[in-house]
Amino acid sequence: MSKRNLIASAVIGAFALGGSQVVSADPLKNLQNEEAKIHAAAAQSQKKIDKIYEQTQELLFEYRGVVDETENLKVYNDHLARLVASQEEGIASLQRQIDGIEGVKRGVVPLMYRMIDALEQF
């Protein structure tokens, strides 16, 4: 081979190698761009997950508050039920006493006569 052919081959080879780096740089750049997009999407997804987690925690806190309030209301309702039952028993007792007044009124007059007789005998 002549010197010209060797130089021409070397120059063409250099261009081919340089060109192949440019050609291979485009797919590498594309891969880097795609990877950056994936990272951005992952960051966005993580933000959504964090937001949903915060909402879940708020709902859990609210649920626990409602459960506690429900338990307190059950205890209070039981207390009120016992109080009402006690008052109903008191009302029934008073009603029995009211119903018995007629008998007491009828028994007072004879009792007074017996007491007067007892005093006279004394």
XYZ file of C-alpha atoms in Angstrom:
122
model
C 0.000 0.000 0.000
C 1.127 3.428 -0.669
C 1.512 6.166 1.784
C -1.511 7.922 0.391
C -3.693 4.914 0.853
C -2.432 4.460 4.402
C -3.087 8.086 5.285
C -6.489 7.974 3.636
C -7.350 4.788 5.493
C -6.194 6.329 8.791
C -8.258 9.486 8.200
C -11.328 7.491 7.222
C -10.812 5.246 10.239
C -10.509 8.292 12.499
C -13.694 9.750 11.077
C -15.417 6.421 11.436
C -14.379 6.149 15.072
C -15.311 9.770 15.756
C -18.603 9.302 13.969
C -19.347 6.124 15.876
C -18.879 8.026 19.151
C -21.349 10.647 17.999
C -23.768 7.959 16.920
C -23.300 6.066 20.198
C -23.614 9.320 22.168
C -27.195 9.793 20.940
C -28.488 6.488 22.363
C -26.568 7.154 25.578
C -28.069 10.638 25.801
C -31.512 9.143 25.115
C -30.974 6.583 27.847
C -29.925 9.319 30.261
C -32.991 11.367 29.344
C -35.266 8.359 29.853
C -33.609 7.614 33.185
C -34.137 11.233 34.266
C -37.809 10.929 33.292
C -38.098 7.705 35.308
C -36.519 9.389 38.331
C -38.868 12.356 37.993
C -41.863 10.005 37.751
C -40.624 8.057 40.775
C -40.269 11.277 42.768
C -43.793 12.289 41.766
C -45.108 8.859 42.757
C -43.346 9.120 46.122
C -44.992 12.506 46.700
C -48.382 10.930 46.001
C -47.578 8.053 48.372
C -46.517 10.508 51.083
C -49.723 12.513 50.627
C -51.878 9.372 50.812
C -49.960 8.246 53.906
C -50.611 11.593 55.603
C -54.306 11.365 54.723
C -54.398 7.821 56.090
C -52.802 8.944 59.342
C -55.315 11.793 59.679
C -58.211 9.418 59.048
C -56.796 6.918 61.545
C -56.502 9.653 64.187
C -60.069 10.771 63.463
C -61.315 7.158 63.618
C -59.658 6.598 66.983
C -61.259 9.793 68.274
C -64.680 8.641 67.119
C -64.172 5.218 68.721
C -63.165 6.852 72.018
C -66.151 9.178 71.879
C -68.459 6.239 71.127
C -67.155 4.329 74.141
C -67.629 7.373 76.353
C -71.174 7.844 75.083
C -71.983 4.178 75.766
C -70.807 4.537 79.368
C -72.774 7.784 79.737
C -75.904 6.182 78.235
C -75.620 3.253 80.653
C -75.336 5.721 83.531
C -78.419 7.594 82.332
C -80.343 4.323 81.925
C -79.562 3.397 85.552
C -80.562 6.893 86.670
C -83.869 6.702 84.787
C -84.568 3.242 86.231
C -83.906 4.566 89.737
C -86.219 7.515 89.145
C -88.917 5.206 87.793
C -88.635 3.102 90.961
C -88.982 6.290 93.017
C -92.049 7.313 91.045
C -93.597 3.862 91.513
C -92.932 4.044 95.266
C -94.534 7.474 95.499
C -97.515 6.240 93.493
C -97.956 3.319 95.907
C -97.829 5.755 98.802
C -100.398 8.015 97.140
C -102.627 5.020 96.496
C -102.345 4.060 100.187
C -103.405 7.492 101.481
C -107.088 6.614 101.323
C -106.481 3.685 103.654
C -104.481 5.895 105.998
C -107.241 8.518 106.004
C -109.804 5.883 106.896
C -107.585 4.508 109.634
C -106.803 7.882 111.250
C -110.278 8.511 112.676
C -110.546 5.138 114.493
C -106.957 5.583 115.692
C -107.847 8.986 117.143
C -110.840 7.492 119.004
C -108.657 4.720 120.438
C -106.048 7.253 121.500
C -108.737 9.393 123.207
C -110.057 6.311 125.000
C -106.545 5.406 126.072
C -105.956 8.888 127.427
C -109.238 8.840 129.333
C -108.299 5.535 130.889
C -104.932 6.851 131.824
